[in-house]
Each structure stands twice: as C-alpha cells, then as structure tokens.
Coordinates of C-alpha atoms in Angstrom, one line a residue:
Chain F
X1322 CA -3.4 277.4 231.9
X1323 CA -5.4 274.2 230.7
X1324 CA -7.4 275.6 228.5
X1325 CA -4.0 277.0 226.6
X1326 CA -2.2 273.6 226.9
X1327 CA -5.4 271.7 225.7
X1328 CA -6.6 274.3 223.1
X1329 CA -2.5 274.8 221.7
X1330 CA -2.3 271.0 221.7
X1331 CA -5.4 270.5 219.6
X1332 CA -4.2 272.6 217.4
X1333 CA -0.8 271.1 216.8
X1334 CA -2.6 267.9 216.7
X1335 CA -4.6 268.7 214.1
X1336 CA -2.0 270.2 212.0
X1337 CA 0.2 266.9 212.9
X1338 CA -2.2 264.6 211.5
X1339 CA -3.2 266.6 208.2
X1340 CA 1.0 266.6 207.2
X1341 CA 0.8 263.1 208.1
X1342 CA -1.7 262.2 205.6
X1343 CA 0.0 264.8 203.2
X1344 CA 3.2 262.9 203.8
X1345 CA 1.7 260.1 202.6
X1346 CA -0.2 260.8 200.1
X1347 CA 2.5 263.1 198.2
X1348 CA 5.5 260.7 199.4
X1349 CA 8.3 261.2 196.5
X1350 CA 10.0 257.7 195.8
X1351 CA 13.6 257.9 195.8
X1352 CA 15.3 254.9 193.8
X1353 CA 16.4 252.8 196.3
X1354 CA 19.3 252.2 193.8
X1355 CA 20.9 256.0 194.6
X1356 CA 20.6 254.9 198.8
X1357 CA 23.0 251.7 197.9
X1358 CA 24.9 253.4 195.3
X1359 CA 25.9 256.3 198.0
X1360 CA 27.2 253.2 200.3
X1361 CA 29.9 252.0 198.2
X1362 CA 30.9 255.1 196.7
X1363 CA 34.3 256.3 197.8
X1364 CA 32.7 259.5 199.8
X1365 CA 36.0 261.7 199.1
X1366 CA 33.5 263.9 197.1
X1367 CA 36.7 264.9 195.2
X1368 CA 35.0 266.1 192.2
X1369 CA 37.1 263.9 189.4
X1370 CA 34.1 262.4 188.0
X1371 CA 32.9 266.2 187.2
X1372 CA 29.6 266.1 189.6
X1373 CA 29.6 268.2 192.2
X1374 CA 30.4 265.2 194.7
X1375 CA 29.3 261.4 195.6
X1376 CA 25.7 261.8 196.0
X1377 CA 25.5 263.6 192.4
X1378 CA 27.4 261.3 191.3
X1379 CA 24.9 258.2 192.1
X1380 CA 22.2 260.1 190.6
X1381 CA 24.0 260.5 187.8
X1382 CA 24.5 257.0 187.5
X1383 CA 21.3 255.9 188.0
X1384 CA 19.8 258.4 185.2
X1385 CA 22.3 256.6 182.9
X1386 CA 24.3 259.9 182.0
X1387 CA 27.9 258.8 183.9
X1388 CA 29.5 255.4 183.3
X1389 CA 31.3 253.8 186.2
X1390 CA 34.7 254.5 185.1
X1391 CA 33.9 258.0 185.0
X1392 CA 34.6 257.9 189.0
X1393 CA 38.6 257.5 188.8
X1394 CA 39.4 256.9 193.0
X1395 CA 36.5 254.4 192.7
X1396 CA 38.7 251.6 190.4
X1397 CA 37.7 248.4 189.3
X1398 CA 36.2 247.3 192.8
X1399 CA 34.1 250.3 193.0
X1400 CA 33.2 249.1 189.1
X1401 CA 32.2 246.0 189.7
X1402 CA 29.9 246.6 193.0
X1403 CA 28.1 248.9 190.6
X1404 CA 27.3 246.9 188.2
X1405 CA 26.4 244.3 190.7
X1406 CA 23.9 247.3 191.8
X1407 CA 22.7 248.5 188.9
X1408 CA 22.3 244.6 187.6
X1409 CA 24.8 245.2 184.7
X1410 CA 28.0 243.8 182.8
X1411 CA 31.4 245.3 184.2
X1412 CA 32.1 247.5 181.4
X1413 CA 35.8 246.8 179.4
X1414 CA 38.9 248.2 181.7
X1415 CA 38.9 252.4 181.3
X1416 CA 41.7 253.4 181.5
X1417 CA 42.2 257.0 182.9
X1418 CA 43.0 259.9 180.5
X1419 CA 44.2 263.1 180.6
X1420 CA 45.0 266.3 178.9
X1421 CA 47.8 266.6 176.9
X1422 CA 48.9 269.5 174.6
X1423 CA 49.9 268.5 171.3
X1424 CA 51.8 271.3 170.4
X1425 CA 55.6 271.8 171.6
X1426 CA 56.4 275.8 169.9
X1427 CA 56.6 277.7 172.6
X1428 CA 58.7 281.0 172.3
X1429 CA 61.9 281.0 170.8
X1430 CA 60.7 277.6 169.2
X1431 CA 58.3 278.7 166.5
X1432 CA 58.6 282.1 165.0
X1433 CA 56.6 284.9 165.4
X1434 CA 55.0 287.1 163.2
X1435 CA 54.6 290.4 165.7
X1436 CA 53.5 291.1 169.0
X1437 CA 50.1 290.5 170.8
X1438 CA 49.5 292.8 173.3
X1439 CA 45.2 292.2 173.0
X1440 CA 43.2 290.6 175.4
X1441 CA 44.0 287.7 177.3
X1442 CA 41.7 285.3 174.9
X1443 CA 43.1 282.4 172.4
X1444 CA 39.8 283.2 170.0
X1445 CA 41.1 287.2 170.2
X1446 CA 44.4 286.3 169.3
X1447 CA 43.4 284.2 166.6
X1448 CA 41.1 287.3 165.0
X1449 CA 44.2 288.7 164.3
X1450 CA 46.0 286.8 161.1
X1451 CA 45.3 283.7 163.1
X1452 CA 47.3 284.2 165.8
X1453 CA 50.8 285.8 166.4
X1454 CA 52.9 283.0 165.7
X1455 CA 54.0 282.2 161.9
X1456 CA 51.9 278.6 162.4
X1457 CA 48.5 278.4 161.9
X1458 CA 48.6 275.1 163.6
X1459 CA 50.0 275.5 166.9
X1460 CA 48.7 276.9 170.2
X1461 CA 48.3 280.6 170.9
X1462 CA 49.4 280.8 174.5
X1463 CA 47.1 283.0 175.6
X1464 CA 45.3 280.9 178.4
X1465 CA 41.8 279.9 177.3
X1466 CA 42.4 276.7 178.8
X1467 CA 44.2 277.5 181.5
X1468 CA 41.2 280.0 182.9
X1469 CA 38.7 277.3 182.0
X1470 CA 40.1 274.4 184.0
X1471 CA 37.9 273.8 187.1
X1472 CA 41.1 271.7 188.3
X1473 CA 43.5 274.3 188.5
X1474 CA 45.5 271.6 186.7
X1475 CA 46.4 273.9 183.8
X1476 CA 49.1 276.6 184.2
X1477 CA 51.0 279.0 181.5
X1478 CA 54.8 278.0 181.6
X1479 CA 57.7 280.8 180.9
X1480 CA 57.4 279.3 177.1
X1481 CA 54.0 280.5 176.5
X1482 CA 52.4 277.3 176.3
X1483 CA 50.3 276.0 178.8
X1484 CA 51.4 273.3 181.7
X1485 CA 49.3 270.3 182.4
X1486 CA 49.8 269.2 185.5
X1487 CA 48.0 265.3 184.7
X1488 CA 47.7 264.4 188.5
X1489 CA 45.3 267.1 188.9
X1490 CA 43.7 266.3 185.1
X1491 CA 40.5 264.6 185.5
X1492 CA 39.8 264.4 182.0
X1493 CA 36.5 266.7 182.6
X1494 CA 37.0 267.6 178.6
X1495 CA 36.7 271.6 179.1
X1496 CA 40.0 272.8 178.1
X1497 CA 39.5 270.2 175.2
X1498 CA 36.0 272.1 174.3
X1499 CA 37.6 275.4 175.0
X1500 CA 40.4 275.2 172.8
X1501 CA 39.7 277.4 169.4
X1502 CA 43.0 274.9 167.6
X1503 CA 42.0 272.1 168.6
X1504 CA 45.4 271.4 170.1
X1505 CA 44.3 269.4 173.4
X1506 CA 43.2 266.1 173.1
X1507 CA 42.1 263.3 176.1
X1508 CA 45.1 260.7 176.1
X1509 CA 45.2 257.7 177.6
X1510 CA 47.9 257.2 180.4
X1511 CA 49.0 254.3 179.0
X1512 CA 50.0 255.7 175.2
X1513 CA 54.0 257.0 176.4
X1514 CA 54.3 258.0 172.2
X1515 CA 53.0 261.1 171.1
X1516 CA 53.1 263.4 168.1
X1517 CA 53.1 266.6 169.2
X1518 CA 52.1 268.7 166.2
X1519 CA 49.5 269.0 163.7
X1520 CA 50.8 271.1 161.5
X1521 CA 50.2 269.7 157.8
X1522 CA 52.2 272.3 155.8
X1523 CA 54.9 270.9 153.4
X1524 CA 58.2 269.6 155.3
X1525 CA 59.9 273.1 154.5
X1526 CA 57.1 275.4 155.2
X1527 CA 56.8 273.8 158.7
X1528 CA 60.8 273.5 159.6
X1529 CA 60.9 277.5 158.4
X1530 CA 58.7 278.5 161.4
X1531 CA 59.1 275.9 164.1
X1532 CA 62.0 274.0 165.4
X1533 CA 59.6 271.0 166.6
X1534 CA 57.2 270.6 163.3
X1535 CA 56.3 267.6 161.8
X1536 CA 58.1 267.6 158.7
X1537 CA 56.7 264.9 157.0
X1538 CA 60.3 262.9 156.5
X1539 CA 58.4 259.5 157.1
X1540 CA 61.6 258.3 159.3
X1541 CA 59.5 257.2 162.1
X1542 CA 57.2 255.5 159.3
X1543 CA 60.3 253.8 158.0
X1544 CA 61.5 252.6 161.6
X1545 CA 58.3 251.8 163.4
X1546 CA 58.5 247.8 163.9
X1547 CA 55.2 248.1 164.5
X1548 CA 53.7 249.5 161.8
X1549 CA 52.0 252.2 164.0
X1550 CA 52.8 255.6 162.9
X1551 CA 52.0 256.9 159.5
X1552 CA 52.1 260.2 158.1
X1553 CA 48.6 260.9 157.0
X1554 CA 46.7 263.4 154.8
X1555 CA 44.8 265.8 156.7
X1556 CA 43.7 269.1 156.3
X1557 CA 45.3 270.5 153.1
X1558 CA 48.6 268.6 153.5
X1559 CA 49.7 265.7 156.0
X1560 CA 50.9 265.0 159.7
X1561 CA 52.8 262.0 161.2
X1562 CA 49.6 260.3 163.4
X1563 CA 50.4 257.4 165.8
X1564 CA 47.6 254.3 165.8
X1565 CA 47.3 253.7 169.6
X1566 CA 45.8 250.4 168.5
X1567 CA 49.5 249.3 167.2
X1568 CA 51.9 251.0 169.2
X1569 CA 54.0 249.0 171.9
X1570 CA 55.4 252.7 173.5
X1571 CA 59.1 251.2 171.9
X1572 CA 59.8 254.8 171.8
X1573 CA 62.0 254.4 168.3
X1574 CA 60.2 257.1 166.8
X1575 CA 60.4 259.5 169.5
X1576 CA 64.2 258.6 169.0
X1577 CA 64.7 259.3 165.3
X1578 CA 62.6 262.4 164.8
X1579 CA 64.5 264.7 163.5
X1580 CA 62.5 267.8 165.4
X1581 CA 61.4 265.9 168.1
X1582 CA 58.2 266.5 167.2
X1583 CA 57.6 262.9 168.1
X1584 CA 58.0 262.5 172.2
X1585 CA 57.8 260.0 174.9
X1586 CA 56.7 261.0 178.4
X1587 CA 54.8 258.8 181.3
X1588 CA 51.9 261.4 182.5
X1589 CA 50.9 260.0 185.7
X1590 CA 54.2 258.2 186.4
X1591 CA 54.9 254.9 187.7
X1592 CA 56.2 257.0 191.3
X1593 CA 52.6 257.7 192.7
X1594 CA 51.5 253.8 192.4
X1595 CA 54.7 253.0 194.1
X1596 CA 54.5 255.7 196.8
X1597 CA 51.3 254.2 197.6
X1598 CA 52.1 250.7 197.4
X1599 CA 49.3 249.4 195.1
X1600 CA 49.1 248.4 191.5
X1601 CA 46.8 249.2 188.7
X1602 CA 45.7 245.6 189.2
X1603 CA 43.8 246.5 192.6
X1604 CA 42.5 249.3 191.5
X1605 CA 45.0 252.2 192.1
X1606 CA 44.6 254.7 188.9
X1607 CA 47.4 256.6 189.6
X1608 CA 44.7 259.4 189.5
X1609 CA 47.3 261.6 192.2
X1610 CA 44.1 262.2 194.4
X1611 CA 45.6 261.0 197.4
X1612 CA 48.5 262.7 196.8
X1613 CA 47.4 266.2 196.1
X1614 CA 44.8 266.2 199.0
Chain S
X249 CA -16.9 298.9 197.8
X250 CA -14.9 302.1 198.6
X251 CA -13.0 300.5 202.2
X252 CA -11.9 297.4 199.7
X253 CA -10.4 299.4 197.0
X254 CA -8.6 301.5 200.0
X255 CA -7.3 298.0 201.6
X256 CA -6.3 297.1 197.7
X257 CA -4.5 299.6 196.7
X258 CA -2.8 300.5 200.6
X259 CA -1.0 296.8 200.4
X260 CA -0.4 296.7 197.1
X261 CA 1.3 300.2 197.1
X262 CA 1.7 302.1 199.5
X263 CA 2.2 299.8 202.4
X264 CA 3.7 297.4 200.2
X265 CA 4.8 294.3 202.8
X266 CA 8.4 294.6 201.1
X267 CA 9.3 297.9 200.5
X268 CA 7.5 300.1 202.6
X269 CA 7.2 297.9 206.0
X270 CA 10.3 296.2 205.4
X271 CA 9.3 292.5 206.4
X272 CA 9.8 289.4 204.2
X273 CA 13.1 291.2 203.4
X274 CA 15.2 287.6 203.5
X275 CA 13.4 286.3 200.4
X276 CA 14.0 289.3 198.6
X277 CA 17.5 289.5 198.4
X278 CA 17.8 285.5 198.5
X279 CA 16.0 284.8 195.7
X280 CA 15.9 287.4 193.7
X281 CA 18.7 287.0 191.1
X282 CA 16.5 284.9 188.4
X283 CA 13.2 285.6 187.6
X284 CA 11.9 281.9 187.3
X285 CA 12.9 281.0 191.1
X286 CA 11.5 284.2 192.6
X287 CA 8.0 283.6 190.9
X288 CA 8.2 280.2 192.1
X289 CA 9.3 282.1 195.9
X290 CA 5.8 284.4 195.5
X291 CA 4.2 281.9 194.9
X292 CA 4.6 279.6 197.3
X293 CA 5.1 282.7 199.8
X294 CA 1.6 284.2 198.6
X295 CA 0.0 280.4 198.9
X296 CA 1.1 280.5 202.6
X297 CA 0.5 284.1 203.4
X298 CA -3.6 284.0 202.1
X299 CA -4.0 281.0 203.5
X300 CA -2.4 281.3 207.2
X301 CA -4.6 284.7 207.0
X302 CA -7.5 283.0 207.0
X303 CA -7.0 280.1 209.4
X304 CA -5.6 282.5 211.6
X305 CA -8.7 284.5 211.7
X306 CA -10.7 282.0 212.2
X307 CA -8.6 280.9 215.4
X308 CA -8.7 284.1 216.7
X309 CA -12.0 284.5 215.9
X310 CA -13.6 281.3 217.1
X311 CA -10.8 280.0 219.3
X312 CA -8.8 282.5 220.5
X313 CA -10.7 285.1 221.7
X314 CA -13.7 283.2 222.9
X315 CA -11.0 281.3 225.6
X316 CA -10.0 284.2 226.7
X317 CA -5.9 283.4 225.5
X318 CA -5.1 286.1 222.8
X319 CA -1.6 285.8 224.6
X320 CA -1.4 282.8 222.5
X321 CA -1.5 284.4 219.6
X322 CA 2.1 284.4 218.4
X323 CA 2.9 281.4 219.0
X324 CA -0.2 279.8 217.6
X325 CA 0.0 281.6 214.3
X326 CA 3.5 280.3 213.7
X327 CA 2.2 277.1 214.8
X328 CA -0.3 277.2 211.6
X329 CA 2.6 278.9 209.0
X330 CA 5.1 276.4 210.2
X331 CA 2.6 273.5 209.0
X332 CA 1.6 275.4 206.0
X333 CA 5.6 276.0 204.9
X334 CA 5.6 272.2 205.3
X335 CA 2.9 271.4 203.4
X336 CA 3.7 273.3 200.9
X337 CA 7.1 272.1 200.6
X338 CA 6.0 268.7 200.6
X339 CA 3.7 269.6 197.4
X340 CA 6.2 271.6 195.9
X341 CA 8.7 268.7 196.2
X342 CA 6.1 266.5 194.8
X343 CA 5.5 268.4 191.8
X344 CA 8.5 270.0 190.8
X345 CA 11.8 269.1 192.1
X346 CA 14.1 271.9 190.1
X347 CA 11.7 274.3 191.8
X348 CA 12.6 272.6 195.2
X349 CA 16.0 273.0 194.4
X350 CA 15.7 276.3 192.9
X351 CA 14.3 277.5 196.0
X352 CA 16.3 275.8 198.4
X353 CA 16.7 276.8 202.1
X354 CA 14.5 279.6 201.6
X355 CA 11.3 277.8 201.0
X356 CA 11.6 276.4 204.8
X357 CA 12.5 279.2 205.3
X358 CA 9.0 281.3 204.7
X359 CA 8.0 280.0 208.4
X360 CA 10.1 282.8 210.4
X361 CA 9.1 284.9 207.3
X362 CA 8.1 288.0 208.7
X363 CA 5.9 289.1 205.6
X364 CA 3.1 286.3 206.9
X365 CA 3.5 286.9 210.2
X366 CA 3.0 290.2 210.1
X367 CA 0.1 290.2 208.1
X368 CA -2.0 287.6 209.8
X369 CA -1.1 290.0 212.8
X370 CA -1.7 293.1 211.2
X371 CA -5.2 291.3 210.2
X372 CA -6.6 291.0 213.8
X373 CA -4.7 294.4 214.8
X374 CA -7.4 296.0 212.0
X375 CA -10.1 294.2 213.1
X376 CA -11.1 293.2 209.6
X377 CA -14.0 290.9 208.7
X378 CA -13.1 288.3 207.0
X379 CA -14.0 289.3 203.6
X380 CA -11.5 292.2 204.2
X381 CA -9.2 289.7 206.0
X382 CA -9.3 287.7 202.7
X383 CA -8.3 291.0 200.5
X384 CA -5.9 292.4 202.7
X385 CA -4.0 289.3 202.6
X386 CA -4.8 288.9 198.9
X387 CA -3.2 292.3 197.9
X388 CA -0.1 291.9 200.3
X389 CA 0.7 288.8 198.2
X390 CA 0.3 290.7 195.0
X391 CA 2.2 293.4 196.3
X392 CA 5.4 290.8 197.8
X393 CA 4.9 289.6 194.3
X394 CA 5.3 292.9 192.9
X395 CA 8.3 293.5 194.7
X396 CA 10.2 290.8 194.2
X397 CA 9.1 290.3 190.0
X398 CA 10.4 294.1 189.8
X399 CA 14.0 293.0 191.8
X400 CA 14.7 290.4 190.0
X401 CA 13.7 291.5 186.7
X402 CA 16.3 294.4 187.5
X403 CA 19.4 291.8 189.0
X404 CA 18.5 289.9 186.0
X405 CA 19.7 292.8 183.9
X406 CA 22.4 293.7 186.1
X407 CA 23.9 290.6 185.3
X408 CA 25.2 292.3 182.3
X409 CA 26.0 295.5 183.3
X410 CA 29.5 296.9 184.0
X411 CA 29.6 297.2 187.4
X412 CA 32.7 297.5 189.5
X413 CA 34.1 294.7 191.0
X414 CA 33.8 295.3 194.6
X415 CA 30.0 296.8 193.9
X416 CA 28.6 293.1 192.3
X417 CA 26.6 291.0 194.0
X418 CA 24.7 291.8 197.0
X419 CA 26.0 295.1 197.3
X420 CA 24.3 296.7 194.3
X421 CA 21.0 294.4 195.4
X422 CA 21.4 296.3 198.2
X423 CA 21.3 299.8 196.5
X424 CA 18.9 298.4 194.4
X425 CA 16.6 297.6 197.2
X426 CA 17.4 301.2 198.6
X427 CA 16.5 302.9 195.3
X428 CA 12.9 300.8 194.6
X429 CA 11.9 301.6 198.6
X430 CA 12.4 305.4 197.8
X431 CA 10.7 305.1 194.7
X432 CA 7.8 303.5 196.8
X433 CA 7.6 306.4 198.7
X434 CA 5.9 307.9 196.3
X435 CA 2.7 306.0 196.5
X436 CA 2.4 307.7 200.4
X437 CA -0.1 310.2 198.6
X438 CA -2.2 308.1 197.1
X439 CA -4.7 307.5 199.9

C-alpha cells in the first residue's frame, strides 16, 4: 500500500515538475492589450463587427485588421476606451452603414424580355442575354445576395427584388461582393436621398423598359439648392449621382423626379433611438441589436 | 531480423491500431476531413504513442514489476500519456498556433486515446524487449498514420462529390471507415 502511494507519487511528481519547467520555458505571451480590450468590450458577442464574437474581435484589433467603429453596439464610449488602450487618436465619428439596393424594377415595373426558369443564381441568369429583364442595369432577382447574407437580413419581396431589412444589416460587405451588377452599395444611415438606378441608357431607351429609370431630365439638377446631384457620364451614357458631401437630405429631388427614381427613406429610423431612450450623442447607433435580440 | 520485420509489417498492416483493432477511433473521424490537420493529429499522436511506449517499459520494467504493483499499471501509464499530451500541447501551442487551433479539443484529447493506451499495454502483454518495444510502437504510429492520411485524403475528395443530402458528413465517413476496415482485412494473410 506504501510502496504504491510513494512509488505513484514519485512518479506524478516527476512528471509535475518536468511540465513545470516546460511551462516555463515554452510560456506563449499573450498581449496583455487583448486581456483589457476583452474588459471593455460589450460581451453581446453579437457578431455585427463580422468576427465570430468579442474575444475575436480584440484580437482583431490588436493585429490592426478591424477599426474601432467596426464594433456598431460598442459606440463612441466603447471608441474612445480603445483608443485610450491601444494608445491612439479616436478616429473621426463612423457612422453606421448599411445595405441598400439601388435598383427599384421589380416586376411589373421594368419589362421583361422572357422567362427564367434556370437556377436559382444572379451570375446564371445573367449568362443568358444578361438577364431576363429588358435592362442591363438593374437587379436580376434571383437571390445571390439574399443566400449570401450571414445576417439573414436579406429577403426576396413578392416584386422580385430583394428586401433589406437594415436593422439586421451590419454592413459585413458580402451581398455587396456577391452582387454580379453591382447594384448594392454600403450607405450611410444618415444620407435619406438616394438615386436608385444606374441605368445610363439615353432618357427614352431607359423610360421604354422601366417605369423608375433615370431618365436623364436633369430636373433634380435644375432644383437642387444645393448643388448636390448631377447627372454624370458613366459607363457608355450617364446617371443622375447624388454628392453625399453636398446634400442636406431636403428631399426636393426625390420630389420632382419624374420616375421616382430619386427616393427618400430613413433606413434605421428615428423609432429605435426613441424606443430605447438614447441619442446618437451617447452612443446609441440605432444598430436594432437590442431590438432584434 | 526475421521477428522485427513480422512486428513491422503485423502493426503496420494487418493489426493496424485503427482499422483492424479499432482503438484511436475518436481521432479518426474528428480530424479527418483535411489533410493538413490530420498529419498534424499523427503527428502529435505518433510523438506521444513512441514515446509513452518507452517510458512505460521502462516503469514496468524497472519500477513496476520489481515492487511487486503491476496492478498499477493502468493508471500509471495514463499518468505518463496525460503529461506527454500536455507537453506536447504546450510545444505545439508554442510553435504553431493554427495547428493548435486546427486540432482543437482533440489534441487534449489523445490522453484517453485508446490507440496509446493500448499499445503501451499490448507492449508488456508481448513481453517485448525494448528494441522490439521501440518498433512495435514505431510501426503502430506509421500504421495510425496510414490510416488516417488514407481517410482524409478520401473525405477530402468527397467534399466534391454528389452525395445525397442526408448521406454527407459523418455518415458517409462512417461508411468510409466501414469500407477501408474490410479492405484491411485483406492483409490477415500476410503473416
């Protein structure tokens, strides 16, 4: 009985003491940046920054690949303790962005040329005379983006074209990657005024088929006070394009276009910052995370 | 010479640790679906498994049997693969990090790993010397390594096979593993 104890012990013992050494000796530093980092984070592990939760994200930080803003619950507190942190400059106010689809011909809107009845795939449509709707500009409805949102914040309305919902939207830039048009682009939350085509055919060619083309009438050129929106050669013709820098969201565009190509909407609107009883000022984003968990 | 290339080609083949005695199975399906993690897995599984051969010889051999408490045996050989596994894994994590993190739970894992268990065991059952000890052990690597190269070079190509739905995943592994084992079979003749 002893000699099992003693001789078990002195085994364990001897073991105990060689890890202890090997501990030591092969002891992997971890920056003690991460450890502080983790503290202040918001620990919802919500996945809006696009890291696979808190801890990645402080990595991620610390390697430099993530900027603060990238971590949308955190807001400008969170911003500023990490740059305390991480010893830098609190970068200029981010504003949060989201998907938006900048494309309103959905069907019975634009005209098409025949039926697709191929696979589910916006690049497979597109083999086929670029798509089947008479504009070669203009989404393809078949879902590319909608199967590679990791959000679940994409879904295809009863007009063919996909649905954003922008509280879910965490700007992660897939369905923006994914898209074979082109027609999804990251939009700040606070730009209200967007043109919502790029189709740069000639006025006529564009009315002929689709009820909400740009037609290239220059009346929002003529009535912004602002001297924000121009129409602009692109591609082989022009599109109406709105400066962000200029606008003031006066919405008089979005009034006169003729096709209403031209709309104003509020994406994350001013309901979810009320509900909550904060203001952008102290730090609420309106990212919707409290309110879809 | 001729008892060594018998012990060679008995572990390697046809007593292979994997396929034939069916121990070290956990490894096999776990990290078997790329080809990069499961050489890392055999390798760190063959580094334990030759080692804790040896010092487990030579406990049995020189401590063991002399005190008369070869009941201890069990529980002093996991004694020696449990500090092995975390030596190993602190190395490993040392070293290379995406092979800690390709490996996971299952490199802790390798203590209640049947595969060196069973072969330090199987060792002393044998009553090999320790030069035999040494290339029994060896080949029972090779042969886990064997298995597991061949199982994951095959999930690696499954990857891109049309298989049905409900079939992917661990269920064809599972055939997979079925299929390779009767194939092993084969090998019974060769000794």
């Amino acid at each position: 009985m002893l000699v099992a104890i003693l001789s078990l012990g002195a085994i364990g013992a001897v073991f105990g003491i060689i890890l202890g050494f090997a501990g030591k000796k092969f002891a992997v530093a971890v920056d003690p940046r991460v450890e502080a980092l983790l503290q202040i984070m918001p620990g919802a592990n919500c996945g809006a920054c696009g890291l696979p939760g808190c801890a990645a994200f402080a990595e991620a930080i610390v390697a430099g690949s993530v900027k603060p803003s990238d971590c949308a619950p955190g807001g400008a507190t969170l911003y500023e303790q990490i740059a305390a942190i991480m010893g830098t400059e609190v970068s200029a106010y981010e504003e949060r962005k989201v998907a938006q689809l900048l494309c309103q011909g959905g069907y019975g809107r634009t005209r098409m040329l025949y039926r697709y009845e191929g696979i589910k795939d916006c690049r497979a449509a597109l083999a086929n005379f670029k798509g089947p709707k008479a504009c070669d500009f203009g989404c393809v409805m078949q879902g590319s983006c909608f199967k590679v949102c990791p959000f679940g914040a994409i879904e295809m309305g009863a007009d063919g074209l996909p649905v954003i919902d922008y509280y879910r939207c965490t700007a992660c830039n897939k369905c923006v990657v994914e898209c074979p048009q082109q027609i999804l682009k990251l939009i700040g939350v606070s730009h209200l005024v967007t043109v919502r085509c790029l189709n740069t055919e000639k006025g006529k060619d564009a009315k002929a088929n689709c009820s909400v083309a740009c037609i290239k009438c220059k009346i929002c050129e003529k009535n912004c006070p602002e001297d924000a929106v121009h129409v602009v050669a692109a591609g082989e013709g022009s599109v109406a394009v709105i400066d962000v820098e200029k606008c003031t969201n006066c919405g008089i565009c979005a009034a006169k276009c003729p096709t209403k190509s031209i709309d104003m909407i509020s994406p994350l609107s001013e309901e979810v910052v009320l509900e909550i009883g904060t203001t952008p000022d102290a730090g609420c984003q309106a990212c919707g995370v409290c309110k879809t968990e | 010479m001729q008892e060594y290339v018998i012990i060679i080609i008995s572990a390697v083949l046809v007593n292979n640790i994997v396929l034939s005695q069916f121990l070290g199975i956990c490894p096999f399906l776990g990290v078997s679906k790329k080809l990069s993690a499961s050489l890392g897995m055999s390798g760190a599984v063959s580094f334990v498994l030759i080692i804790a051969s040896f010092i487990t010889w030579v406990l049995q051999t020189y401590l063991l049997t002399p005190l008369n408490i070869t009941y201890l045996q069990t529980i002093a050989f996991i004694l020696v693969i449990a500090s092995l596994v975390q030596f190993v894994e602190i190395v490993i994590k040392k070293f290379s990090p995406p092979m800690y993190k390709a490996l996971g739970i299952f490199l802790p894992l390798i203590t209640t790993n049947c595969a060196v268990l069973g072969v330090a065991i199987i060792n002393i059952q044998n009553e090999y010397s320790l030069g035999k000890v040494m290339v029994h052990s060896l080949s029972h690597a090779a042969g886990f390594t064997i298995a597991l190269l061949l199982m994951s070079g095959i999930r690696e190509r499954l990857e891109d096979a049309d298989i049905p739905e409900s079939m992917r995943g661990t269920p064809i592994a599972l055939i997979v593993a079925a299929l390779m084992s009767i194939s092993f079979l084969g090998f019974s003749g060769l000794t």
